[in-house]
Coordinates of C-alpha atoms in Angstrom, one line a residue:
M11 CA -18.3 -31.2 -55.5
A12 CA -17.5 -27.8 -57.0
A13 CA -13.9 -27.0 -56.5
T14 CA -14.5 -23.2 -56.8
T15 CA -16.8 -23.0 -53.7
A16 CA -15.8 -25.9 -51.5
R17 CA -13.5 -24.9 -48.7
I18 CA -12.0 -25.6 -45.3
G19 CA -14.0 -24.1 -42.5
F20 CA -11.7 -22.8 -39.7
S21 CA -13.3 -21.2 -36.6
S22 CA -12.4 -20.8 -32.9
K23 CA -14.6 -22.7 -30.5
T24 CA -14.1 -20.4 -27.6
S25 CA -13.3 -16.9 -28.6
G26 CA -13.8 -16.6 -32.4
F27 CA -11.2 -15.6 -34.9
N28 CA -10.8 -11.9 -35.7
A29 CA -8.6 -9.7 -37.9
I30 CA -5.8 -9.4 -35.3
N31 CA -5.9 -12.9 -33.8
A32 CA -3.8 -11.7 -30.9
R33 CA -3.0 -14.3 -28.3
I34 CA -1.1 -14.2 -25.0
A35 CA 1.4 -16.8 -23.7
G36 CA -0.2 -19.4 -21.5
T37 CA -3.6 -19.3 -23.2
S38 CA -5.3 -22.0 -25.2
E39 CA -8.6 -22.7 -27.0
Y40 CA -10.6 -25.1 -29.1
A41 CA -10.8 -24.7 -32.9
L42 CA -13.2 -26.3 -35.3
I43 CA -11.5 -27.2 -38.6
E44 CA -13.7 -29.1 -41.2
F45 CA -14.1 -29.5 -44.9
I46 CA -17.2 -27.8 -46.2
A47 CA -18.6 -28.9 -49.5
A48 CA -20.0 -26.6 -52.2
D49 CA -23.6 -27.1 -50.9
G50 CA -22.5 -26.0 -47.4
S51 CA -22.6 -29.5 -45.9
I52 CA -19.7 -30.7 -43.8
N53 CA -17.9 -33.8 -45.0
P54 CA -16.3 -35.5 -42.0
N55 CA -14.6 -38.1 -44.2
V56 CA -12.1 -35.7 -45.8
A57 CA -8.7 -35.9 -44.1
I58 CA -7.4 -32.6 -43.1
T59 CA -3.7 -32.0 -42.1
V60 CA -3.2 -29.1 -39.6
T61 CA 0.3 -27.7 -39.0
T62 CA 1.9 -24.8 -37.2
S63 CA 4.7 -22.7 -38.5
N64 CA 6.3 -22.2 -35.1
A65 CA 5.5 -24.7 -32.2
A66 CA 7.5 -22.5 -29.8
L67 CA 4.8 -19.8 -30.2
M68 CA 1.6 -21.9 -30.9
K69 CA 1.0 -25.6 -30.8
V70 CA -1.8 -27.5 -32.5
S71 CA -3.1 -30.9 -31.6
K72 CA -6.2 -33.0 -32.4
L73 CA -8.4 -33.5 -29.4
P74 CA -8.7 -37.2 -28.4
I75 CA -12.4 -37.0 -27.9
A76 CA -14.7 -39.6 -29.3
N77 CA -17.1 -38.4 -32.0
A78 CA -15.4 -35.0 -32.1
L79 CA -14.2 -34.8 -35.7
G80 CA -12.6 -31.5 -36.5
N81 CA -11.8 -30.5 -32.9
Y82 CA -8.4 -29.2 -32.4
A83 CA -6.5 -27.5 -29.5
L84 CA -4.5 -24.4 -30.2
S85 CA -2.2 -23.6 -27.3
V86 CA 0.4 -20.9 -26.7
P87 CA 3.3 -22.2 -24.4
M88 CA 3.6 -20.4 -21.1
N89 CA 7.1 -19.2 -22.0
A90 CA 6.3 -18.0 -25.5
G91 CA 7.8 -14.7 -26.6
N92 CA 6.8 -12.1 -29.2
G93 CA 6.3 -13.3 -32.7
L94 CA 3.9 -14.6 -35.4
A95 CA 2.7 -18.1 -35.9
T96 CA 0.6 -19.4 -38.8
I97 CA -1.8 -22.4 -38.5
T98 CA -2.3 -24.1 -41.9
A99 CA -5.0 -26.6 -42.8
T100 CA -4.8 -28.6 -46.0
A101 CA -6.9 -31.2 -47.7
N102 CA -6.6 -33.1 -51.0
V103 CA -10.0 -33.9 -52.6
N104 CA -10.0 -35.7 -55.9
G105 CA -6.6 -34.2 -56.8
T106 CA -7.6 -30.6 -55.8
L107 CA -5.6 -29.1 -52.9
Y108 CA -7.5 -26.9 -50.5
T109 CA -5.6 -24.7 -48.0
R110 CA -6.7 -22.4 -45.2
T111 CA -4.4 -20.4 -43.0
R112 CA -4.7 -18.2 -39.9
D113 CA -2.0 -15.9 -38.6
F114 CA -1.6 -15.2 -34.9
S115 CA 0.3 -12.5 -33.1
I116 CA 1.8 -13.8 -29.9
T117 CA 2.9 -11.7 -26.9
P118 CA 4.3 -12.8 -23.6
A119 CA 2.2 -13.0 -20.5
A120 CA 1.9 -9.7 -18.7
I121 CA 3.3 -11.2 -15.5
P122 CA 6.1 -13.8 -15.9
V123 CA 5.1 -17.1 -14.4
P124 CA 7.9 -18.5 -12.2
L125 CA 9.2 -22.0 -12.8
P126 CA 8.1 -24.7 -10.4
V127 CA 9.5 -24.3 -7.0
G128 CA 12.3 -26.9 -6.5
S129 CA 13.7 -28.2 -3.3
T130 CA 16.9 -27.2 -1.6
S131 CA 17.3 -31.0 -1.2
T132 CA 17.5 -33.6 -3.9
T133 CA 15.0 -35.7 -2.0
I134 CA 11.9 -33.9 -3.3
N135 CA 11.2 -33.3 -6.9
R136 CA 8.1 -31.6 -8.1
A137 CA 5.9 -33.7 -10.4
L138 CA 6.0 -32.3 -13.9
T139 CA 2.5 -33.7 -14.5
P140 CA -0.1 -34.5 -11.8
T141 CA -0.4 -38.0 -10.5
L142 CA -3.5 -39.2 -12.2
A143 CA -3.0 -43.0 -11.8
A144 CA -1.4 -45.3 -9.4
D145 CA 1.0 -46.7 -12.0
Q146 CA 2.9 -50.0 -11.4
S147 CA 3.9 -50.5 -15.1
G148 CA 7.6 -50.1 -14.2
C149 CA 7.5 -53.0 -11.8
S150 CA 9.2 -56.1 -13.0
T151 CA 7.3 -58.0 -10.4
I152 CA 4.2 -57.0 -8.3
N153 CA 4.1 -58.5 -4.9
Y154 CA 0.5 -59.2 -3.8
F155 CA -0.6 -59.5 -0.2
D156 CA -4.2 -60.8 -0.1
V157 CA -6.2 -60.3 3.1
G158 CA -9.6 -61.7 4.0
P159 CA -11.5 -64.9 4.5
G160 CA -9.8 -67.8 2.8
Q161 CA -6.8 -65.6 1.8
T162 CA -3.1 -65.8 2.7
Y163 CA -3.7 -63.3 5.5
V164 CA -6.9 -63.4 7.5
A165 CA -6.4 -60.1 9.3
L166 CA -4.7 -56.8 8.4
G167 CA -2.6 -57.1 11.5
Q168 CA -0.8 -60.1 10.0
L169 CA 0.9 -57.9 7.3
P170 CA 4.4 -56.4 7.8
W171 CA 3.1 -52.8 7.2
S172 CA 6.4 -51.1 8.0
M173 CA 8.2 -53.2 5.3
L174 CA 5.9 -52.7 2.4
K175 CA 7.2 -50.6 -0.5
G176 CA 6.8 -49.7 -4.2
C177 CA 5.5 -52.5 -6.4
D178 CA 3.7 -54.1 -3.4
T179 CA -0.1 -54.4 -3.6
V180 CA -2.3 -55.1 -0.6
R181 CA -5.6 -56.5 -1.7
I182 CA -8.2 -56.3 1.0
H183 CA -11.2 -58.6 0.2
A184 CA -14.6 -57.6 1.4
K185 CA -16.0 -59.8 4.2
P186 CA -19.4 -61.4 3.5
N187 CA -22.6 -60.0 5.0
G188 CA -21.0 -56.6 5.6
G189 CA -18.4 -57.9 8.1
A190 CA -15.7 -55.4 9.1
Y191 CA -12.0 -55.2 9.7
N192 CA -11.8 -53.6 13.1
E193 CA -8.1 -52.8 12.6
M194 CA -6.0 -49.7 12.1
M195 CA -3.4 -49.2 9.4
L196 CA -0.1 -47.2 9.1
I197 CA 1.1 -47.0 5.5
S198 CA 4.7 -45.7 5.3
A199 CA 5.9 -47.0 1.9
G200 CA 8.0 -45.1 -0.6
T201 CA 10.0 -41.9 -0.7
N202 CA 11.1 -39.6 -3.4
L203 CA 14.5 -41.1 -3.4
A204 CA 15.7 -43.3 -6.3
P205 CA 15.0 -46.0 -7.2
T206 CA 11.4 -45.3 -6.3
A207 CA 9.7 -43.8 -9.3
P208 CA 6.3 -42.6 -10.4
D209 CA 5.7 -46.0 -12.1
K210 CA 6.4 -48.0 -8.9
F211 CA 3.5 -47.2 -6.6
M212 CA 2.6 -49.2 -3.5
R213 CA -1.2 -49.8 -3.6
V214 CA -3.8 -50.7 -0.9
V215 CA -6.8 -51.8 -2.8
G216 CA -10.2 -53.0 -1.7
V217 CA -11.6 -56.0 -3.6
L218 CA -15.4 -55.6 -3.8
D219 CA -17.9 -58.1 -2.5
P220 CA -18.7 -60.3 -5.6
V221 CA -22.4 -60.5 -4.7
T222 CA -23.2 -57.0 -3.4
G223 CA -20.4 -54.9 -4.9
A224 CA -19.8 -53.5 -1.4
R225 CA -16.3 -52.2 -0.5
P226 CA -14.4 -53.9 2.4
I227 CA -15.1 -52.1 5.6
I228 CA -12.4 -50.7 7.8
D229 CA -14.1 -49.9 11.1
G230 CA -12.6 -48.0 14.0
T231 CA -14.9 -49.5 16.5
N232 CA -12.9 -51.4 19.1
A233 CA -10.1 -51.6 16.5
T234 CA -6.6 -52.9 17.1
Q235 CA -3.1 -51.6 16.1
V236 CA -1.0 -54.5 15.1
E237 CA 1.5 -55.6 12.5
T238 CA 3.4 -58.8 12.1
I239 CA 7.0 -59.3 10.9
A240 CA 7.9 -62.8 9.7
G241 CA 9.6 -64.7 12.5
S242 CA 8.6 -62.2 15.2
A243 CA 5.7 -61.8 17.5
P244 CA 3.1 -59.3 16.5
R245 CA 3.9 -55.7 17.5
S246 CA 2.3 -52.3 17.5
L247 CA 2.1 -50.2 14.5
R248 CA 5.3 -48.1 14.2
Y249 CA 4.0 -44.5 14.6
H250 CA 7.1 -42.3 14.4
D251 CA 6.3 -40.6 17.7
N252 CA 5.9 -43.8 19.7
P253 CA 9.0 -43.1 21.8
N254 CA 7.6 -39.7 22.8
P255 CA 5.8 -39.9 26.1
S256 CA 3.1 -37.5 24.8
R257 CA 2.6 -39.5 21.5
A258 CA -0.5 -38.4 19.7
L259 CA -0.6 -39.9 16.2
Y260 CA -1.9 -43.2 17.3
K261 CA -5.3 -41.7 18.1
L262 CA -5.6 -39.3 15.2
G263 CA -6.4 -41.7 12.3
L264 CA -8.0 -45.1 11.5
V265 CA -5.9 -45.3 8.3
M266 CA -2.7 -43.3 8.5
V267 CA -0.1 -42.4 5.9
G268 CA 3.2 -41.1 7.3
P269 CA 6.7 -42.0 8.4
Q270 CA 7.3 -44.9 10.8
Q271 CA 9.3 -45.1 14.0
G272 CA 13.0 -44.5 13.4
Y273 CA 12.4 -43.0 10.0
D274 CA 15.0 -40.4 8.7
Y275 CA 13.0 -37.3 7.7
N276 CA 15.8 -36.3 5.4
N277 CA 14.6 -39.1 3.1
G278 CA 11.4 -37.2 2.4
P279 CA 7.9 -38.1 3.3
A280 CA 6.0 -41.3 2.5
G281 CA 5.1 -41.4 -1.1
Y282 CA 4.0 -43.1 -4.3
I283 CA 1.0 -44.6 -2.4
S284 CA -2.5 -45.3 -3.6
I285 CA -5.5 -46.1 -1.4
E286 CA -8.5 -47.4 -3.3
N287 CA -12.0 -48.9 -2.9
L288 CA -12.3 -48.9 0.9
D289 CA -15.2 -48.1 3.3
I290 CA -13.4 -46.3 6.1
Q291 CA -15.6 -45.4 9.1
N292 CA -16.0 -44.7 12.8
S293 CA -12.9 -42.8 14.0
V294 CA -15.1 -41.0 16.5
Y295 CA -14.1 -38.9 19.5
N296 CA -13.7 -41.0 22.7
A297 CA -14.5 -44.3 20.9
S298 CA -12.3 -47.1 22.2
F299 CA -9.5 -49.0 20.4
T300 CA -6.7 -51.2 21.6
D301 CA -3.3 -49.5 21.8
A302 CA -1.0 -52.5 21.1
L303 CA 2.1 -50.6 22.2
L304 CA 0.9 -50.3 25.8
G305 CA -1.5 -53.2 25.6
Q306 CA -4.4 -51.2 26.9
Q307 CA -7.5 -49.3 25.7
G308 CA -7.0 -46.0 23.9
A309 CA -9.6 -43.5 22.5
Y310 CA -9.8 -41.4 19.4
A311 CA -9.2 -37.7 19.6
A312 CA -11.9 -35.2 18.4
F313 CA -9.6 -34.7 15.3
G314 CA -9.6 -38.4 14.7
S315 CA -9.8 -39.0 10.9
C316 CA -11.0 -41.8 8.7
L317 CA -7.8 -41.2 6.6
Y318 CA -5.0 -39.1 8.2
V319 CA -2.0 -38.2 6.0
E320 CA 0.8 -36.8 8.1
A321 CA 2.8 -36.0 5.0
A322 CA 2.9 -37.7 1.6
A323 CA 4.2 -37.1 -1.9
H324 CA 2.5 -38.6 -5.0
L325 CA -0.6 -39.8 -3.3
V326 CA -3.8 -41.2 -4.9
V327 CA -7.0 -41.5 -2.8
K328 CA -9.7 -43.0 -5.0
N329 CA -13.2 -44.5 -4.8
N330 CA -13.3 -44.7 -1.0
L331 CA -16.1 -44.0 1.4
M332 CA -15.1 -41.9 4.4
H333 CA -17.8 -41.3 7.0
N334 CA -18.6 -41.0 10.7
C335 CA -15.2 -39.6 11.7
G336 CA -13.9 -36.3 13.1
N337 CA -12.4 -35.6 9.7
G338 CA -13.2 -37.7 6.7
L339 CA -9.9 -36.9 5.1
F340 CA -7.0 -34.9 6.6
I341 CA -3.8 -34.2 4.6
N342 CA -1.1 -32.2 6.4
S343 CA 2.1 -30.3 5.5
K344 CA 4.3 -29.5 8.4
N345 CA 6.9 -27.1 9.7
G346 CA 7.5 -25.3 6.4
A347 CA 9.9 -28.1 5.6
V348 CA 10.3 -29.7 2.2
V349 CA 10.8 -33.1 3.7
E350 CA 7.4 -32.8 5.5
L351 CA 5.5 -31.3 2.5
S352 CA 2.5 -33.2 1.1
Q353 CA 2.5 -32.7 -2.7
D354 CA 1.1 -34.1 -6.0
V355 CA -2.2 -35.4 -4.6
L356 CA -5.2 -36.8 -6.5
I357 CA -8.5 -37.1 -4.6
E358 CA -10.9 -38.9 -7.0
G359 CA -14.3 -40.6 -6.9
N360 CA -14.6 -40.6 -3.1
A361 CA -17.7 -40.0 -0.9
F362 CA -17.3 -37.9 2.3
Y363 CA -20.3 -37.6 4.6
N364 CA -21.4 -37.6 8.3
N365 CA -18.1 -36.3 9.5
S366 CA -17.2 -33.3 11.8
N367 CA -18.2 -32.9 15.4
A368 CA -21.1 -31.1 17.1
P369 CA -19.9 -28.5 19.6
Q370 CA -18.9 -29.9 22.9
A371 CA -17.2 -27.9 25.7
G372 CA -13.5 -28.8 26.0
V373 CA -13.7 -31.1 22.9
S374 CA -14.6 -29.2 19.8
N375 CA -16.1 -25.9 18.8
G376 CA -18.0 -27.6 16.0
F377 CA -16.1 -25.7 13.3
S378 CA -12.6 -27.4 13.4
E379 CA -13.3 -30.8 11.8
H380 CA -14.5 -31.3 8.3
N381 CA -15.6 -33.7 5.6
S382 CA -12.2 -33.0 4.0
Y383 CA -9.3 -30.9 5.3
T384 CA -6.1 -30.6 3.2
E385 CA -2.9 -28.7 2.8
A386 CA -0.6 -29.8 0.0
R387 CA 1.3 -28.5 -3.0
D388 CA -0.6 -29.5 -6.2
I389 CA -3.9 -31.2 -5.4
I390 CA -6.8 -32.1 -7.5
F391 CA -10.4 -33.0 -6.3
Q392 CA -12.5 -34.6 -9.0
Y393 CA -15.6 -36.8 -9.3
N394 CA -16.1 -36.8 -5.5
Y395 CA -19.4 -36.6 -3.5
F396 CA -19.6 -34.3 -0.4
G397 CA -22.6 -35.1 1.7
D398 CA -24.0 -33.9 5.1
V399 CA -21.8 -33.4 8.1
R400 CA -22.8 -35.1 11.4
P401 CA -26.0 -33.7 13.1
G402 CA -25.2 -30.5 15.0
A403 CA -21.8 -30.1 13.4
F404 CA -20.7 -27.0 11.5
G405 CA -17.7 -28.3 9.6
D406 CA -16.9 -27.6 6.0
C407 CA -17.3 -29.8 3.0
L408 CA -14.0 -29.0 1.6
K409 CA -11.5 -27.0 3.6
D410 CA -8.1 -26.4 1.9
R411 CA -4.9 -24.6 2.4
S412 CA -3.1 -25.8 -0.7
S413 CA -1.4 -24.4 -3.7
G414 CA -2.2 -25.6 -7.2
L415 CA -5.8 -26.4 -6.1
V416 CA -8.2 -27.7 -8.7
V417 CA -11.8 -28.7 -7.8
R418 CA -13.8 -30.1 -10.7
Y419 CA -16.7 -32.4 -11.5
N420 CA -17.7 -33.0 -7.9
T421 CA -21.2 -33.1 -6.3
F422 CA -21.9 -31.1 -3.1
A423 CA -25.2 -32.1 -1.5
S424 CA -24.7 -31.1 2.0
T425 CA -25.5 -29.2 5.2
C426 CA -21.8 -28.2 5.6
G427 CA -21.1 -24.8 7.3
L428 CA -19.3 -23.9 4.1
Q429 CA -19.2 -25.8 0.9
M430 CA -15.6 -24.6 0.2
N431 CA -13.4 -22.8 2.7
L432 CA -10.1 -22.0 1.0
M433 CA -7.8 -20.6 3.6
D434 CA -4.1 -19.7 3.9
S435 CA -1.2 -22.1 4.4
T436 CA -0.3 -22.7 8.0
G437 CA 1.9 -25.8 7.8
G438 CA 3.6 -25.7 4.5
G439 CA 4.8 -22.1 4.9
S440 CA 6.5 -20.4 2.0
L441 CA 6.6 -23.7 0.1
I442 CA 2.9 -23.3 -0.4
W443 CA 2.1 -19.6 0.1
G444 CA 5.2 -18.7 -1.9
D445 CA 4.4 -21.2 -4.7
H446 CA 3.3 -19.9 -8.1
G447 CA 0.1 -22.1 -7.9
Y448 CA -1.1 -20.5 -4.7
A449 CA -2.5 -17.4 -6.3
N450 CA -4.8 -19.2 -8.7
V451 CA -7.6 -21.6 -7.8
F452 CA -9.8 -23.4 -10.3
V453 CA -13.3 -24.6 -9.5
Y454 CA -15.4 -25.7 -12.4
G455 CA -17.9 -28.3 -13.6
N456 CA -19.3 -28.9 -10.1
L457 CA -22.9 -29.5 -9.0
F458 CA -24.0 -27.8 -5.7
D459 CA -27.3 -29.5 -5.0
L460 CA -28.3 -28.0 -1.7
S461 CA -31.4 -28.2 0.5
A462 CA -31.8 -25.7 3.3
P463 CA -35.4 -25.5 4.5
N464 CA -34.6 -23.6 7.7
A465 CA -31.0 -22.5 7.3
S466 CA -28.7 -20.3 5.4
V467 CA -26.2 -21.5 2.8
S468 CA -22.6 -20.3 2.3
L469 CA -20.7 -21.2 -0.8
L470 CA -17.2 -19.9 -0.4
N471 CA -14.6 -18.3 1.8
F472 CA -11.4 -17.3 0.0
G473 CA -8.4 -15.8 1.8
G474 CA -7.2 -16.9 5.2
D475 CA -7.9 -17.3 8.9
S476 CA -4.4 -17.4 10.5
G477 CA -4.2 -13.7 11.2
T478 CA -1.1 -13.3 9.0
V479 CA -2.8 -11.4 6.3
A480 CA 0.3 -11.2 4.1
N481 CA 0.1 -14.9 3.5
Y482 CA -3.6 -15.0 2.7
R483 CA -4.8 -16.1 -0.8
Q484 CA -4.7 -12.8 -2.7
G485 CA -4.8 -14.1 -6.3
V486 CA -7.6 -15.1 -8.7
F487 CA -10.4 -17.5 -7.9
H488 CA -11.7 -19.0 -11.2
F489 CA -15.3 -20.2 -10.8
Y490 CA -16.9 -21.3 -14.0
N491 CA -19.5 -23.7 -15.5
N492 CA -20.8 -24.8 -12.1
T493 CA -24.5 -25.4 -11.3
M494 CA -25.8 -24.3 -7.8
F495 CA -29.4 -25.1 -6.9
V496 CA -30.7 -24.2 -3.4
K497 CA -34.1 -25.6 -2.3
G498 CA -35.9 -23.8 0.5
D499 CA -38.3 -21.1 1.4
A500 CA -37.2 -17.7 2.4
T501 CA -37.6 -17.5 6.2
H502 CA -36.1 -14.1 7.0
G503 CA -38.0 -11.7 4.7
S504 CA -35.5 -9.6 2.8
Y505 CA -32.6 -10.9 4.7
P506 CA -30.3 -12.9 2.4
E507 CA -29.9 -16.6 3.3
V508 CA -27.6 -17.7 0.4
F509 CA -24.1 -16.2 0.6
L510 CA -21.9 -16.8 -2.4
F511 CA -18.4 -15.2 -2.5
N512 CA -16.7 -14.0 0.7
L513 CA -13.2 -12.7 -0.3
N514 CA -11.1 -11.9 2.7
V515 CA -8.6 -9.4 1.2
P516 CA -9.1 -6.4 -1.2
S517 CA -6.6 -7.8 -3.7
A518 CA -8.5 -11.1 -4.2
V519 CA -10.5 -11.4 -7.5
A520 CA -13.2 -13.9 -8.3
E521 CA -13.7 -14.5 -12.0
V522 CA -17.3 -16.0 -12.1
T523 CA -18.4 -17.1 -15.6
N524 CA -21.1 -19.4 -17.0
N525 CA -22.6 -20.6 -13.7
V526 CA -26.1 -21.2 -12.5
F527 CA -27.2 -19.8 -9.2
Q528 CA -30.8 -20.8 -8.7
T529 CA -32.9 -20.7 -5.6
S530 CA -36.3 -22.4 -5.6
P531 CA -38.9 -22.6 -2.8
S532 CA -39.8 -25.8 -1.0
T533 CA -43.5 -24.6 -0.8
S534 CA -45.4 -23.8 -3.9
G535 CA -46.1 -20.1 -4.1
A536 CA -43.5 -19.2 -1.4
P537 CA -40.5 -17.1 -2.2
G538 CA -37.2 -18.8 -2.6
K539 CA -34.2 -17.8 -0.5
I540 CA -32.5 -14.5 -1.3
Q541 CA -29.0 -14.6 -2.6
T542 CA -26.2 -12.1 -2.1
I543 CA -23.3 -12.4 -4.6
A544 CA -20.4 -10.7 -2.7
F545 CA -19.6 -9.7 0.8
G546 CA -16.4 -9.1 2.6
K547 CA -13.7 -7.6 0.3
G548 CA -12.2 -8.1 -3.1
T549 CA -13.7 -8.0 -6.6
V550 CA -16.2 -10.3 -8.2
N551 CA -16.3 -10.2 -12.0
L552 CA -19.5 -11.7 -13.4
Q553 CA -20.0 -12.9 -16.9
N554 CA -22.9 -14.9 -18.5
N555 CA -24.3 -16.4 -15.3
W556 CA -27.9 -17.5 -14.7
V557 CA -29.0 -15.9 -11.4
S558 CA -32.4 -16.2 -9.8
P559 CA -34.2 -12.8 -9.7
N560 CA -34.3 -12.7 -5.9
A561 CA -30.6 -11.8 -5.8
A562 CA -28.6 -8.7 -5.1
P563 CA -24.9 -8.0 -5.9
Y564 CA -24.3 -7.0 -2.2
W565 CA -25.6 -7.7 1.2
L566 CA -28.2 -5.0 1.4
G567 CA -28.1 -2.8 4.4
H568 CA -24.5 -3.9 5.3
L569 CA -21.3 -2.1 4.6
S570 CA -19.1 -4.1 2.3
G571 CA -15.6 -3.6 0.7
A572 CA -16.6 -5.9 -2.1
V573 CA -16.9 -4.7 -5.7
V574 CA -19.2 -6.6 -8.2
N575 CA -18.7 -6.0 -11.9
G576 CA -20.8 -7.4 -14.8
W577 CA -24.2 -7.6 -13.0
N578 CA -25.9 -6.6 -16.2
T579 CA -24.5 -9.8 -17.9
N580 CA -26.6 -12.1 -15.8
L581 CA -29.6 -14.0 -17.2
G582 CA -32.4 -15.6 -15.2
A583 CA -35.3 -13.1 -14.8
S584 CA -37.8 -15.9 -15.4
N585 CA -36.1 -18.2 -12.8
Q586 CA -36.8 -21.1 -15.3
P587 CA -33.5 -22.6 -16.4
L588 CA -35.5 -25.7 -17.5
F589 CA -33.5 -28.6 -16.0
V590 CA -34.7 -32.1 -16.9
N591 CA -36.2 -32.5 -13.4
A592 CA -34.8 -30.6 -10.5
A593 CA -37.2 -32.4 -8.1
T594 CA -35.4 -35.7 -8.9
H595 CA -32.0 -33.9 -8.8
D596 CA -31.6 -34.2 -12.6
F597 CA -29.9 -31.0 -13.5
R598 CA -29.2 -31.8 -17.1
L599 CA -30.7 -29.4 -19.6
S600 CA -34.0 -29.9 -21.3
P601 CA -34.2 -29.1 -25.1
A602 CA -35.8 -25.7 -24.5
S603 CA -33.4 -24.6 -21.8
P604 CA -32.2 -21.0 -22.2
L605 CA -28.8 -22.2 -20.8
I606 CA -28.0 -23.9 -24.1
N607 CA -25.2 -22.2 -26.0
A608 CA -25.6 -19.2 -23.7
G609 CA -22.1 -19.5 -22.1
G610 CA -19.3 -17.0 -22.6
A611 CA -15.9 -17.7 -24.0
L612 CA -13.3 -19.1 -21.6
T613 CA -10.4 -17.5 -23.5
T614 CA -8.3 -16.8 -20.4
I615 CA -8.4 -20.5 -19.2
N616 CA -5.7 -22.9 -20.2
L617 CA -6.8 -25.8 -22.3
N618 CA -6.2 -28.4 -19.5
M619 CA -8.6 -26.4 -17.3
L620 CA -11.5 -26.3 -19.8
P621 CA -14.5 -28.4 -18.7
V622 CA -14.5 -31.8 -20.6
S623 CA -16.5 -33.9 -18.1
E624 CA -19.6 -33.5 -16.0
P625 CA -20.3 -34.1 -12.3
V626 CA -20.7 -37.8 -11.4
T627 CA -24.3 -38.4 -10.5
Q628 CA -24.2 -42.2 -10.9
H629 CA -21.5 -44.2 -9.1
G630 CA -18.7 -45.4 -11.4
V631 CA -19.9 -43.5 -14.4
I632 CA -17.9 -40.5 -15.5
P633 CA -19.8 -38.6 -18.1
T634 CA -17.9 -36.8 -20.9
R635 CA -19.1 -33.2 -21.5
K636 CA -20.1 -32.7 -25.2
Q637 CA -17.7 -30.4 -27.1
D638 CA -19.9 -28.6 -29.6
G639 CA -19.8 -25.1 -31.1
A640 CA -20.8 -23.0 -28.1
I641 CA -20.5 -23.8 -24.4
D642 CA -23.7 -24.0 -22.3
I643 CA -24.1 -22.3 -18.9
G644 CA -23.7 -24.6 -15.9
A645 CA -22.1 -28.0 -15.2
F646 CA -24.0 -29.9 -17.9
E647 CA -23.9 -29.6 -21.7
F648 CA -26.9 -30.4 -23.8

């Protein structure tokens, strides 16, 4: 190995190094740092030490990704000031020391980012990191409550639900032959008060059928509302509005999370709760259940939800099926009060389908119930599946009024009225619309696999619907590395039938980078549906997107306040992105795909928001996105 020509290779993976190497506070990127031999080959066996001269201005860390030798993260802290930082890479090969440096000029962010909003009460503390696991590692003892055939408890109603707390785990065993638990649940455990802590979750976990792998079924059909306290007769579930003559909660959810009767709201909401591996179904308008409090039949409201969360902090909802309900999932924040604020929520690996209601006079307008409907501070949707709504319904796949919203690695394969309807806060008030995370929404790495043979498709509303325009979302909508495929013939001539970005206020901005927007006909030789990129108001900035040629930046023939920039950066004139097999819904890239390495740099996106996974297309398998030298367009990396 010639010492005079061997060297350390040092290159940015997202933006490329340049003479100035100027960076802004709050940004981050990948870097590739490798030892290159005299013949130009890379030697991955040479250990390289990488350091920073000033961690307050730039941090460096090795990425914990398998088979990713030489991959590092360079990140500038959000509160970094002006200054210079030097990254130094060194290697010792056969007694010869090799060194490579890069200097960076750091400047503060143009707009100071406020610190996390704290509570005026000590009962609610914002999570410093998102809840990504239902951790019980801090529990000296975990108390198990096993429910099912042959278990300690045969029925859910035999559990003391109102007394369960952190470090308790309810294990619901699947009944054989698809048998169901026709019972309702009210989960009230935990608050943000000490000694409850993030490592002391209360968990409700489904134990899968050992033969079929099916989840235990919680079915609202003719369900009962019962809990049992040791030494006492069974009693009704303790909904906190039970004493109110006009009580409503008992008919709004099959599984409910919220405070119980007699609960002191000043203690904060229910919290540190995880609900996993359940098949929750059939909270359907006017279907009957037994109201144990009054000992008579009740009926679900049109808004009846598979899982209804009145308010909860530090909540995990994972690997559940939620279907055939008014709402699949509903998470509320109420009265603009910190003690009624849902926050730090993870929605992961669930399937939502066959929810919402068809229009019915005096019951539902068909637009008010959804597959998922949420309002919280700091919420992540990842690895979920959103399917069709109920026949005749117009509900949304994902309707949200939250701050700190991240939607990543999900699959949308639906007939929803809107795939995403991102509206203004109406319950959390200034705790949400005044929060620093309200202005920025991140949607990336998702697959939109849509079939619309005789209908139009709408991707996004971003803004608000309350009428209080000052509180609408008016920040930046980041939409990058998603794949959207729409199957269906054009049925209205030149009239667009695929509507992408509807921004509701002039100040809203959509940063749209590295996405696929393809329409393909159902009938060979027929035209595919026509797309319009922007309508409404606001600004849509396009960069390196693959767009089918039957698209226009605006809704032709209609006045629009929208502005579209970067139309000339789009690819896709051939309408052949060369997926592996779109007919079988395999949207990975074939070797000849023009999408490979065609993506643009994501230099304005923080490292923890770069795409590192791909949409889940096989249950239980979370594919890692390859991290190679240049990013591909779309949700999949070749």
